[in-house]
C-alpha cells in the first residue's frame, strides 16, 4: 500500500495553507509535527478526501483517491481535530451509527463497538449520553470510532489533545500495536507523542514540509547546538533574552539552562554539550512562531 | 426503513426543536377546534343557545334535512318559512322590517336549507338575505336551474376580472355537470372546521417543519461532525439518501399527527356525519363550487396538497441546509421564503394572482381555491388551481432534492 502526495497545495485566496507538498507514505507510523497554522489539519483533510486540493493530487497505489471514492473511504479511519458529536446519542449508539456509515454489518458493528469501547476504557460509560462526557472521554470515543472499520489508513489529527498523561501513554501503546500493515498519520504539537511511536516524522512549517526522517535522523542535525550551562540567577535572566532556552531549572542560587544555539561555539564558559532531542529541534524551528495565546494575554495585560 | 434512516430519524426526533414544534402544532390543532365551540350559536324555541348545546341543536335541525336536497325540499321549506313570516309580528329597525324574535326562533330549524336558497337566488356577487321572503315555492323548486344560471351569469360577467375563453367555460360546465344533483346534505361541521382552518394549520406545519429539518445537513457542518461522516464509506451516498428519507418521513409523521389530532378533535366535538355529503353543502359559501367531490373527497384532496406543500418547504429547507453553515441561517431563509409571498398583495392580472397562489406559503391556502373558477394554462394544459398547487409543490419537492444531494455530496470541510 502506497499513499502518494504529488505537489499538493491548498490556497485560500492568496494565502497558502499547504504549499506544494509531495510525499510517499507506506505502512508505518508518521508523525506530523508543526505549530498551529502550519497546515497539518488542512493536509490531513485533503488526505481524507473531505477537502479538495487546489492543485496536485493524492493517490493510493497509483489511483487518485477522488476516483476510488467509496473504496478509498472504506480504508480510512479519521479522527478530526475538534470534531462534533451527537450529544443525545449514547457512546454505543454513536459507535453503531458510525459503524453503519462505514458499512459494517450489524453484528460486526456490535462486536467492534464492544471491543473498542473496552479498549479506550469507555465500556462502563457506553450507555451514557455523550453530552455527559468529559473532553478526554470524547477524545477517546473519537479514537474508537476511527478504528471501527480496522482501517488501512488511519489519520489522527491531534489525537492526544485533552487526554491525561496516563491516557496518552495508553494511546501511544495502542497506536504502536495497531500500526502493523497500516499507514498511520498523526499530527500533534506535543513532541513526545510522536517521538516515541512515529517511524517517520514530518515537520511542517508554513504549509511546507521543512524536514522529514526518523527522530534520530532529525535530532542528528542539531548535534553541537544544544548546551547545558549553570549560571548565577541574575546572569541567567540576561542569558535567557540572548539565547533560545529549551529548559530552565533553579538549583539554589544558580540556574541550570538548556541552551539551543545557532552557532557551534559554546554559549558560555563552562557550557557542556548535550544530546539533542526532538523537542530541541521543534523549538529551534518554531521559536519564532507566534503563540496563539499571545494576543489574548496581551489583551488581558492591557 | 434501513438502519441509517433510523438513526437520522432519531437525530431529528431527539432535538428540542421537535418537541417545541410538535407542541406548537398541537396547540394550533386544539385552538382551531376548541375556540369555535365558544362562538357556536343557535336558537331554539326559548331563544339563543350557545356552545355544546348549540351544536346539538344545529345537528338536530340538519338531521331533518339529511339526505338529498330535492326540489320538493326547497319548495316545502319556503312554504313553511313564508307561513311563519306571514303570521309574524314585524319589527322595524333602520327602515328594514324583520320578523319578531319568537317567529325567528320558530323559523330557525329551516335555516340550513334557507341559507342555500338565499345564496342560490341572490344575484351574482351579491347576497340578498330577504330573497326568500318573496320566493314562491314553485320558484324555490327550480333551485338547481337557478344554480346553473348563476354560474352561467358568473362566467359571462367575469366579475373577478377573469376573461374566460369558451374552452374554459366548457371546462367549468363539464365540471358542474359531474356534480350529482340533488345535492346530498348532512351536518358537516366536524369536517368544516379542519378544512376552513387548514391554511393556518398548513402554514404553521411548514414553519415548524422548516425549523426542525434545518439542521439535517447544516447541523453536521456546525457541530463539526461533517469531517467524520464525509470520510466514511457511505458518507457521500447512502447517508444523503437516509437523511433526505428521514427528513420526509419525519415531516410526514409530524404533519399527519397534527392534522389527525385536528380532525380527531373536531370529529369528536362535532361528530363524523357529513363525510359523504356533496362538497357544495359544506357551507353556503361553497354552493357554487365547480368541484364534483364529496366533503371527504375535499378533505382528502386538501390533506394531500397541504402535505405536498409542506414537503416542498422541507425540500427547500434541505437544499439550504446542504449549502449553509448553520441551521439558524437556514431557518431565516426558509421563513422568508415561506412568509414573504403572504405579504405580496394580489394584483389585477388573473395570471399574476394564479402564479402568486403557487408560491410557498400561499400553497397552504389551497382549500380556498376549491371555491374558485380558476384555470391555470400551462403547456397547453388547463389545470384547476388545487391541481396546479399540488403539481407545483410536487415539482418543487422533486426538483430541489438533487441540488440538496449535491450540496452535501460536494461539501468540503473547512
XYZ file of C-alpha atoms in Angstrom:
716
model
C 0.000 0.000 0.000
C 1.395 3.348 -1.051
C -0.210 6.706 -0.476
C 1.264 9.339 -2.752
C 1.011 13.071 -2.355
C 2.009 14.749 -5.582
C 2.665 18.528 -5.393
C -0.401 19.010 -3.207
C -1.363 22.618 -2.477
C -4.328 24.288 -0.885
C -4.790 28.003 -1.237
C -7.433 30.255 0.263
C -7.275 33.378 -1.847
C -3.652 34.432 -1.830
C -2.778 32.545 1.350
C -1.338 29.061 1.059
C -2.400 26.651 3.777
C -0.497 23.792 2.156
C 2.195 24.570 -0.346
C 3.343 22.039 -2.900
C 3.761 19.008 -0.656
C 4.956 15.733 -2.146
C 5.432 12.562 -0.152
C 5.150 8.784 -0.382
C 3.627 7.090 2.630
C 3.935 3.337 3.227
C 2.678 1.245 6.146
C 4.127 2.682 9.328
C 3.513 5.497 11.770
C 4.082 9.036 10.504
C 4.162 11.923 12.929
C 3.225 15.297 11.562
C 4.786 17.934 13.715
C 4.218 21.645 13.408
C 2.980 24.727 15.154
C -0.631 25.841 14.975
C -1.379 27.081 11.469
C 1.422 25.052 9.893
C -1.084 23.328 7.598
C -1.261 19.917 9.321
C -5.053 19.843 9.591
C -5.543 21.035 6.019
C -3.171 18.362 4.736
C -4.969 15.672 6.726
C -8.368 16.796 5.473
C -7.114 16.511 1.915
C -5.737 13.035 2.607
C -9.147 12.064 3.987
C -10.914 13.453 0.939
C -13.041 15.942 2.860
C -11.199 18.861 1.286
C -10.007 19.094 -2.303
C -6.504 20.281 -3.102
C -6.261 23.468 -5.155
C -3.575 21.718 -7.169
C -1.726 18.419 -7.145
C -3.234 15.060 -6.400
C -3.358 12.313 -3.832
C -3.317 8.706 -4.974
C -3.475 5.296 -3.387
C -1.422 2.698 -5.223
C -1.408 4.970 -8.246
C -5.189 5.563 -8.321
C -6.434 9.070 -7.475
C -8.465 8.956 -4.260
C -11.246 11.008 -5.866
C -11.680 8.238 -8.435
C -11.513 5.491 -5.814
C -14.264 7.247 -3.843
C -16.115 4.746 -1.674
C -13.331 2.140 -1.998
C -10.805 4.616 -0.599
C -13.082 5.816 2.181
C -13.634 2.175 3.117
C -9.938 2.034 4.057
C -9.993 5.234 6.064
C -10.184 5.888 9.758
C -10.209 9.562 10.629
C -10.189 11.444 13.869
C -10.564 15.124 13.047
C -9.453 17.889 15.341
C -12.310 19.482 17.358
C -14.988 17.388 15.795
C -18.638 17.268 16.761
C -20.705 14.544 18.343
C -24.396 13.989 18.653
C -24.959 14.939 22.273
C -28.186 12.954 22.558
C -26.593 9.723 21.367
C -25.049 7.321 23.839
C -21.461 6.222 23.167
C -22.775 2.872 21.928
C -25.334 4.475 19.610
C -22.694 6.806 18.210
C -20.365 3.881 17.530
C -23.158 1.874 15.881
C -24.091 4.869 13.753
C -20.526 5.395 12.534
C -20.147 1.641 12.029
C -23.241 1.680 9.808
C -21.763 4.596 7.864
C -18.598 2.581 7.464
C -20.582 -0.321 6.052
C -20.160 -2.780 8.919
C -22.854 -5.404 9.321
C -24.981 -5.027 12.484
C -23.272 -7.986 14.159
C -19.777 -6.739 13.262
C -20.756 -3.239 14.438
C -21.864 -4.623 17.763
C -18.733 -6.704 18.219
C -16.318 -3.925 17.241
C -18.169 -1.376 19.380
C -17.868 -3.534 22.495
C -14.240 -4.330 21.736
C -13.162 -0.743 21.052
C -15.090 0.875 23.888
C -13.383 -1.623 26.162
C -10.044 -0.732 24.613
C -10.458 3.012 25.188
C -11.847 2.405 28.711
C -15.341 3.585 27.906
C -17.147 0.272 28.402
C -18.721 1.448 31.655
C -19.912 4.672 30.047
C -21.188 3.052 26.862
C -24.835 3.696 27.702
C -24.307 7.255 28.849
C -25.191 10.167 26.615
C -22.207 11.870 25.026
C -23.352 15.221 26.430
C -22.284 13.951 29.869
C -18.743 13.058 28.732
C -15.601 14.953 29.705
C -13.255 16.241 26.986
C -10.935 13.269 27.469
C -13.799 10.771 27.193
C -14.990 12.392 23.977
C -11.494 12.227 22.573
C -11.250 8.519 23.439
C -14.598 7.923 21.785
C -13.264 9.741 18.731
C -10.253 7.452 18.641
C -12.512 4.404 18.981
C -14.756 5.442 16.074
C -11.723 5.945 13.850
C -10.739 2.327 14.431
C -14.175 0.785 13.816
C -13.504 -0.471 10.297
C -9.969 -1.649 11.110
C -8.690 0.984 8.692
C -5.711 0.547 6.397
C -5.091 4.288 6.549
C -5.539 5.886 9.938
C -5.449 9.672 10.120
C -5.451 11.179 13.593
C -5.460 14.931 13.995
C -4.268 15.937 17.457
C -5.393 12.616 18.951
C -3.885 13.228 22.377
C -5.487 16.634 22.920
C -7.481 16.506 26.140
C -6.023 13.195 27.297
C -4.364 12.947 30.680
C -0.761 11.605 30.841
C -1.890 8.038 31.617
C -4.342 8.046 28.725
C -1.692 9.486 26.419
C 0.687 6.687 27.216
C -2.059 4.119 26.729
C -2.973 5.724 23.411
C 0.633 5.678 22.217
C 0.886 1.995 23.057
C -2.375 1.285 21.288
C -1.194 3.021 18.108
C 2.102 1.151 18.239
C 0.049 -2.079 18.481
C -2.215 -1.158 15.603
C 0.400 0.141 13.233
C 1.185 -3.181 11.576
C 0.357 -3.080 7.867
C -1.328 0.287 8.227
C -0.434 3.805 7.253
C -0.913 5.803 10.441
C -0.572 9.552 10.160
C -0.897 11.517 13.337
C -0.461 15.187 13.862
C 0.413 16.914 17.065
C 2.377 19.742 18.518
C 3.128 17.629 21.579
C 6.577 16.391 20.669
C 6.896 13.341 22.972
C 3.721 11.880 21.430
C 5.405 11.336 18.096
C 8.920 10.913 19.364
C 8.064 7.521 20.873
C 5.893 5.933 18.231
C 6.484 7.535 14.839
C 8.736 5.729 12.412
C 8.946 8.849 10.320
C 8.459 12.435 11.418
C 7.393 15.150 9.011
C 7.967 18.665 10.270
C 5.616 21.190 8.712
C 6.072 24.916 8.709
C 4.025 27.475 6.807
C 2.366 24.846 4.626
C 5.567 23.101 3.616
C 7.438 20.068 4.861
C 10.504 21.545 6.428
C 12.248 18.256 7.047
C 11.431 14.602 7.439
C 13.089 11.490 8.736
C 13.358 9.323 11.817
C 13.609 11.003 15.229
C 17.287 10.040 15.369
C 17.990 11.367 11.914
C 16.264 14.666 12.648
C 17.891 15.226 16.001
C 21.291 14.460 14.490
C 21.004 17.730 12.596
C 21.061 19.527 15.958
C 24.281 17.909 17.183
C 26.572 20.561 18.627
C 23.819 23.159 19.025
C 22.457 22.115 22.403
C 24.295 23.048 25.599
C 23.849 22.804 29.303
C 25.067 25.776 31.358
C 24.957 26.566 35.070
C 24.778 30.290 35.762
C 24.001 32.637 38.676
C 20.349 33.728 38.726
C 20.978 37.347 37.655
C 23.095 36.311 34.704
C 20.581 33.662 33.704
C 17.962 36.292 33.117
C 20.205 38.222 30.734
C 21.141 34.936 29.092
C 17.518 33.986 28.540
C 16.980 37.104 26.494
C 20.016 36.465 24.327
C 19.611 32.733 23.664
C 16.916 30.193 22.985
C 16.309 28.277 26.214
C 14.573 24.923 25.995
C 14.510 24.293 29.743
C 15.418 26.060 32.921
C 15.905 24.626 36.414
C 16.609 26.581 39.627
C 19.161 24.963 41.929
C 19.885 27.131 44.960
C 21.262 30.468 43.825
C 22.119 29.059 40.428
C 20.084 28.135 37.383
C 20.691 25.272 35.019
C 19.824 26.217 31.446
C 19.448 24.080 28.368
C 20.514 26.378 25.589
C 19.933 25.981 21.878
C 22.466 27.932 19.959
C 22.698 28.537 16.226
C 26.447 28.705 16.425
C 28.660 25.738 17.161
C 30.626 27.694 19.778
C 29.736 27.194 23.475
C 27.306 29.948 24.582
C 29.065 30.443 27.917
C 32.193 29.463 29.719
C 31.688 26.047 31.277
C 28.813 25.077 28.951
C 28.804 21.373 28.158
C 27.296 19.870 25.007
C 24.046 17.906 25.460
C 22.379 15.217 23.336
C 19.697 16.976 21.260
C 16.060 15.874 21.496
C 13.143 16.312 19.121
C 11.825 18.973 21.448
C 15.035 20.971 20.960
C 14.645 20.643 17.223
C 10.997 21.728 17.385
C 11.850 24.740 19.485
C 14.709 25.672 17.217
C 12.467 25.743 14.171
C 9.312 27.126 15.688
C 10.524 29.598 18.308
C 9.618 32.483 16.016
C 6.051 31.224 15.570
C 3.576 33.259 17.493
C 1.999 31.588 20.468
C -1.707 31.522 19.634
C -2.463 32.638 23.182
C -0.207 35.685 22.950
C -2.794 38.141 21.621
C -5.195 37.085 24.388
C -2.541 37.512 27.042
C -1.601 40.932 25.709
C -5.241 41.909 25.700
C -5.614 40.763 29.310
C -2.495 42.671 30.347
C -3.779 45.813 28.613
C -36.553 1.535 6.714
C -32.810 0.933 6.769
C -30.589 1.409 9.810
C -29.123 4.710 8.652
C -32.550 6.235 8.054
C -33.488 5.056 11.534
C -30.502 6.872 13.040
C -31.189 10.032 11.068
C -34.808 9.906 12.168
C -33.673 9.504 15.754
C -31.436 12.576 15.426
C -34.403 14.615 14.203
C -36.828 13.338 16.816
C -34.480 13.911 19.748
C -33.966 17.601 19.054
C -35.609 20.074 21.400
C -36.962 21.969 18.394
C -39.017 18.871 17.550
C -40.669 18.852 20.939
C -41.468 22.561 20.752
C -42.578 22.207 17.138
C -44.899 19.344 17.983
C -46.309 21.330 20.885
C -46.870 24.285 18.533
C -48.695 22.108 16.022
C -50.843 20.518 18.732
C -51.703 23.921 20.204
C -52.871 25.091 16.768
C -54.856 21.845 16.401
C -56.571 22.293 19.747
C -57.202 26.007 19.301
C -58.670 25.596 15.837
C -61.141 23.045 17.234
C -61.869 24.302 20.716
C -62.141 28.051 20.063
C -65.045 27.728 17.595
C -67.058 25.870 20.254
C -67.256 29.057 22.299
C -68.560 31.066 19.358
C -71.122 28.433 18.320
C -74.601 29.895 18.411
C -78.014 28.508 17.593
C -81.642 29.102 18.527
C -84.461 27.010 19.882
C -87.993 27.867 20.973
C -86.640 29.557 24.114
C -84.120 31.748 22.333
C -80.360 31.683 21.866
C -78.288 28.628 22.815
C -74.504 28.586 22.900
C -71.571 26.195 22.989
C -72.144 22.449 23.002
C -75.946 22.906 23.330
C -75.965 24.899 20.107
C -74.007 22.144 18.344
C -76.645 19.631 19.458
C -79.423 21.938 18.221
C -77.732 22.510 14.837
C -77.255 18.754 14.437
C -80.951 18.244 15.174
C -82.045 20.825 12.591
C -79.651 19.440 9.979
C -80.862 15.898 10.656
C -84.349 16.786 9.456
C -82.900 17.566 6.020
C -80.403 14.701 5.942
C -80.253 13.127 2.508
C -80.969 14.587 -0.911
C -81.972 18.224 -1.200
C -84.677 17.634 -3.793
C -86.665 20.485 -5.398
C -89.593 19.443 -3.154
C -87.483 20.036 -0.058
C -86.685 23.587 -1.202
C -90.316 24.168 -2.087
C -91.595 22.911 1.278
C -89.031 24.915 3.238
C -90.074 28.112 1.510
C -93.742 27.331 2.141
C -93.203 26.713 5.833
C -90.981 29.759 6.193
C -93.359 32.063 4.444
C -96.240 30.773 6.518
C -94.395 31.778 9.665
C -93.418 35.056 8.030
C -96.954 35.902 7.014
C -98.208 35.494 10.597
C -95.205 37.140 12.084
C -95.200 40.366 14.055
C -92.857 42.701 12.229
C -90.111 44.674 13.919
C -88.653 47.616 12.060
C -85.045 48.581 12.571
C -83.224 51.156 10.456
C -86.042 51.203 7.932
C -85.824 47.422 7.454
C -88.588 45.176 8.653
C -87.763 41.858 10.332
C -89.860 39.093 11.863
C -90.077 39.109 15.661
C -87.622 37.074 17.724
C -90.276 34.478 18.653
C -91.108 33.888 14.990
C -87.424 33.849 14.094
C -86.906 31.059 16.673
C -89.830 29.196 15.126
C -88.391 29.533 11.614
C -84.792 28.803 12.610
C -84.966 24.997 12.111
C -85.430 25.715 8.403
C -82.174 27.719 8.354
C -79.846 25.052 6.885
C -81.854 24.990 3.665
C -82.893 28.659 3.754
C -79.202 29.536 3.665
C -78.749 27.668 0.390
C -81.852 29.314 -1.057
C -80.644 32.800 -0.094
C -77.239 32.159 -1.717
C -78.719 30.387 -4.705
C -81.307 33.019 -5.550
C -79.217 36.099 -4.802
C -77.846 37.920 -7.830
C -74.250 37.099 -8.844
C -71.648 38.650 -6.491
C -74.376 39.915 -4.126
C -76.098 38.386 -1.145
C -79.768 39.112 -0.579
C -80.934 37.946 2.841
C -84.549 38.775 2.085
C -84.719 36.951 -1.230
C -86.537 34.023 0.422
C -89.249 36.328 1.749
C -90.663 36.772 -1.746
C -89.629 33.476 -3.295
C -92.563 31.323 -4.385
C -92.422 27.595 -3.576
C -92.562 26.886 -7.325
C -89.553 29.128 -7.918
C -87.703 27.536 -4.984
C -88.186 24.161 -6.685
C -86.022 25.472 -9.565
C -83.060 25.715 -7.175
C -80.722 23.678 -9.384
C -81.672 25.512 -12.576
C -81.051 28.739 -10.677
C -77.633 27.456 -9.587
C -76.727 26.700 -13.205
C -77.988 30.122 -14.290
C -75.972 31.775 -11.547
C -72.800 30.026 -12.728
C -73.519 30.911 -16.371
C -74.030 34.520 -15.403
C -70.803 34.464 -13.364
C -68.830 33.040 -16.282
C -70.271 35.627 -18.680
C -69.884 38.639 -16.409
C -66.299 37.773 -15.427
C -66.794 39.567 -12.115
C -63.288 38.766 -10.841
C -61.676 40.101 -13.990
C -61.181 36.629 -15.443
C -61.743 36.568 -19.171
C -62.939 33.013 -19.573
C -62.397 31.546 -23.014
C -65.070 29.338 -24.494
C -62.933 26.302 -23.679
C -62.576 27.452 -20.076
C -66.318 27.919 -19.805
C -66.878 24.484 -21.308
C -64.462 23.000 -18.748
C -66.367 24.571 -15.862
C -69.699 23.471 -17.344
C -68.413 19.919 -17.608
C -67.192 20.014 -14.017
C -70.559 21.276 -12.828
C -72.399 18.662 -14.869
C -70.474 15.999 -12.984
C -71.862 17.232 -9.674
C -74.601 14.794 -8.705
C -77.948 16.502 -8.141
C -79.933 16.607 -5.971
C -77.084 17.580 -3.635
C -76.589 15.353 -0.643
C -76.845 17.133 2.694
C -75.936 16.371 6.299
C -74.424 18.100 9.318
C -70.764 18.620 8.267
C -69.259 20.886 10.933
C -66.848 18.127 12.038
C -65.182 18.374 8.614
C -65.864 22.045 8.089
C -63.579 23.423 10.821
C -60.444 21.450 9.907
C -60.981 22.447 6.282
C -61.542 26.182 6.815
C -58.657 26.316 9.295
C -56.439 24.188 7.061
C -54.410 27.109 5.678
C -53.457 28.175 9.205
C -52.551 24.595 10.143
C -50.511 24.018 6.968
C -48.661 27.305 7.391
C -47.734 26.529 10.988
C -46.770 22.977 9.962
C -44.497 24.345 7.188
C -42.915 26.764 9.648
C -42.322 24.092 12.283
C -41.021 21.565 9.768
C -38.567 24.028 8.254
C -37.208 24.719 11.753
C -36.985 21.013 12.581
C -35.327 19.963 9.328
C -32.936 22.936 9.059
C -30.123 21.051 10.872
C -30.318 17.904 8.689
C -27.140 18.855 6.800
C -26.074 22.202 8.270
C -26.171 20.723 11.787
C -23.331 18.426 10.735
C -21.336 21.406 9.459
C -21.995 23.427 12.590
C -21.110 20.663 15.039
C -18.047 19.609 13.077
C -19.258 16.025 12.647
C -19.176 16.523 8.856
C -15.468 15.615 8.823
C -16.182 12.177 10.263
C -19.306 11.301 8.308
C -17.990 12.516 4.953
C -14.852 10.430 5.308
C -16.825 7.221 5.837
C -17.717 4.745 3.129
C -21.376 5.731 2.871
C -20.925 9.372 3.917
C -21.384 10.760 0.436
C -24.002 8.308 -0.811
C -26.332 6.242 1.358
C -26.138 8.783 4.166
C -27.562 11.553 1.971
C -30.420 9.320 0.877
C -31.011 8.356 4.505
C -31.021 11.992 5.603
C -33.485 13.002 2.893
C -35.658 9.941 3.563
C -35.644 10.613 7.292
C -36.492 14.289 6.775
C -39.521 13.353 4.661
C -40.638 10.575 6.996
C -40.289 12.868 9.971
C -42.123 15.715 8.216
C -44.916 13.443 7.050
C -45.243 11.967 10.535
C -45.387 15.361 12.240
C -47.821 16.667 9.634
C -50.105 13.655 9.849
C -50.011 13.537 13.617
C -51.018 17.189 13.955
C -53.581 17.003 11.165
C -55.172 13.828 12.521
C -55.329 15.359 16.001
C -57.096 18.373 14.455
C -59.536 16.136 12.627
C -59.982 13.793 15.596
C -60.775 16.635 17.980
C -63.150 18.222 15.510
C -64.963 14.964 14.784
C -65.215 14.147 18.468
C -66.825 17.522 19.187
C -69.000 17.966 16.082
C -69.495 14.343 15.014
C -68.393 12.430 11.975
C -71.575 12.957 9.965
C -71.497 14.595 6.573
C -68.406 12.899 5.144
C -70.361 11.691 2.114
C -72.309 14.927 1.596
C -71.799 16.965 -1.545
C -68.943 19.423 -1.078
C -71.308 22.224 -2.171
C -73.332 21.708 1.026
C -70.342 22.111 3.369
C -71.408 25.734 3.780
C -73.447 28.188 1.721
C -70.146 29.735 0.531
C -69.318 26.581 -1.414
C -72.702 26.204 -3.125
C -71.331 27.313 -6.491
C -68.038 25.434 -6.285
C -67.425 23.569 -9.556
C -65.721 20.566 -7.939
C -67.710 17.331 -8.185
C -66.492 15.874 -4.902
C -67.834 14.878 -1.525
C -66.826 16.525 1.749
C -64.490 13.598 2.423
C -63.056 13.982 -1.080
C -62.371 17.675 -0.407
C -60.770 16.768 2.889
C -58.519 14.137 1.342
C -57.505 16.397 -1.550
C -56.790 19.296 0.807
C -54.750 16.954 3.014
C -52.766 15.638 0.056
C -52.000 19.080 -1.360
C -51.263 20.539 2.083
C -48.857 17.660 2.728
C -47.158 18.269 -0.638
C -46.870 21.993 0.202
C -45.140 21.047 3.460
C -42.795 18.653 1.640
C -41.927 21.424 -0.838
C -40.843 23.653 2.041
C -38.920 20.764 3.588
C -37.199 20.140 0.264
C -36.246 23.811 0.011
C -35.022 23.744 3.616
C -32.885 20.678 2.834
C -31.379 22.477 -0.144
C -30.433 25.452 2.021
C -29.284 23.139 4.796
C -26.862 21.386 2.447
C -25.312 24.697 1.449
C -25.373 26.862 4.561
C -23.069 26.567 7.541
C -25.598 26.955 10.347
C -29.196 25.829 10.894
C -30.053 29.361 12.019
C -29.278 30.889 8.624
C -31.285 28.067 7.008
C -34.272 28.839 9.225
C -34.065 32.563 8.437
C -34.131 31.987 4.677
C -36.792 29.280 4.830
C -39.039 31.502 6.892
C -38.502 34.395 4.475
C -39.460 32.132 1.574
C -42.486 30.819 3.417
C -43.931 34.079 4.670
C -42.827 36.640 2.049
C -45.451 35.538 -0.551
C -48.174 36.167 2.029
C -47.269 39.847 2.032
C -47.397 40.243 -1.735
C -50.764 41.835 -2.493
C -52.950 40.320 -5.175
C -52.881 42.230 -8.456
C -55.382 42.938 -11.182
C -53.955 40.349 -13.520
C -55.546 36.909 -13.004
C -52.315 35.248 -14.176
C -50.297 37.139 -11.538
C -52.742 36.022 -8.876
C -52.606 32.449 -10.084
C -48.805 32.436 -10.011
C -48.890 34.038 -6.583
C -51.098 31.179 -5.367
C -48.414 28.714 -6.442
C -45.714 30.215 -4.214
C -44.761 28.542 -0.936
C -46.799 29.965 1.893
C -49.674 30.687 -0.482
C -49.841 26.991 -1.341
C -51.134 26.417 2.155
C -54.309 28.297 1.223
C -55.283 25.546 -1.187
C -58.694 24.950 0.366
C -59.824 28.482 -0.567
C -59.250 27.636 -4.221
C -61.889 24.885 -4.150
C -64.441 27.643 -4.468
C -62.776 29.422 -7.386
C -63.435 29.330 -11.076
C -59.775 29.495 -11.935
C -57.825 27.558 -14.521
C -54.085 27.807 -14.987
C -52.944 27.365 -18.561
C -49.618 25.550 -18.704
C -48.096 23.927 -21.778
C -51.490 23.603 -23.418
C -52.994 22.069 -20.287
C -55.788 23.541 -18.234
C -55.160 22.921 -14.571
C -57.587 23.711 -11.802
C -55.899 25.709 -9.052
C -55.844 22.861 -6.492
C -54.216 20.634 -9.116
C -51.789 23.398 -10.132
C -50.789 23.942 -6.495
C -50.388 20.214 -5.916
C -48.263 19.664 -9.010
C -46.150 22.756 -8.286
C -45.462 21.557 -4.741
C -44.593 18.088 -6.032
C -42.272 19.517 -8.708
C -40.519 21.786 -6.177
C -40.090 18.806 -3.842
C -38.641 16.541 -6.510
C -36.568 19.090 -8.432
C -34.782 20.575 -5.423
C -33.676 17.241 -3.980
C -30.819 16.577 -6.451
C -29.407 20.007 -5.579
C -29.637 19.251 -1.861
C -27.968 15.882 -2.510
C -25.219 17.573 -4.495
C -24.721 20.252 -1.818
C -23.792 17.685 0.830
C -22.017 15.353 -1.576
C -19.657 18.142 -2.637
C -19.340 19.757 0.758
C -15.800 20.479 1.833
C -14.776 20.659 5.451
C -13.058 23.902 6.292
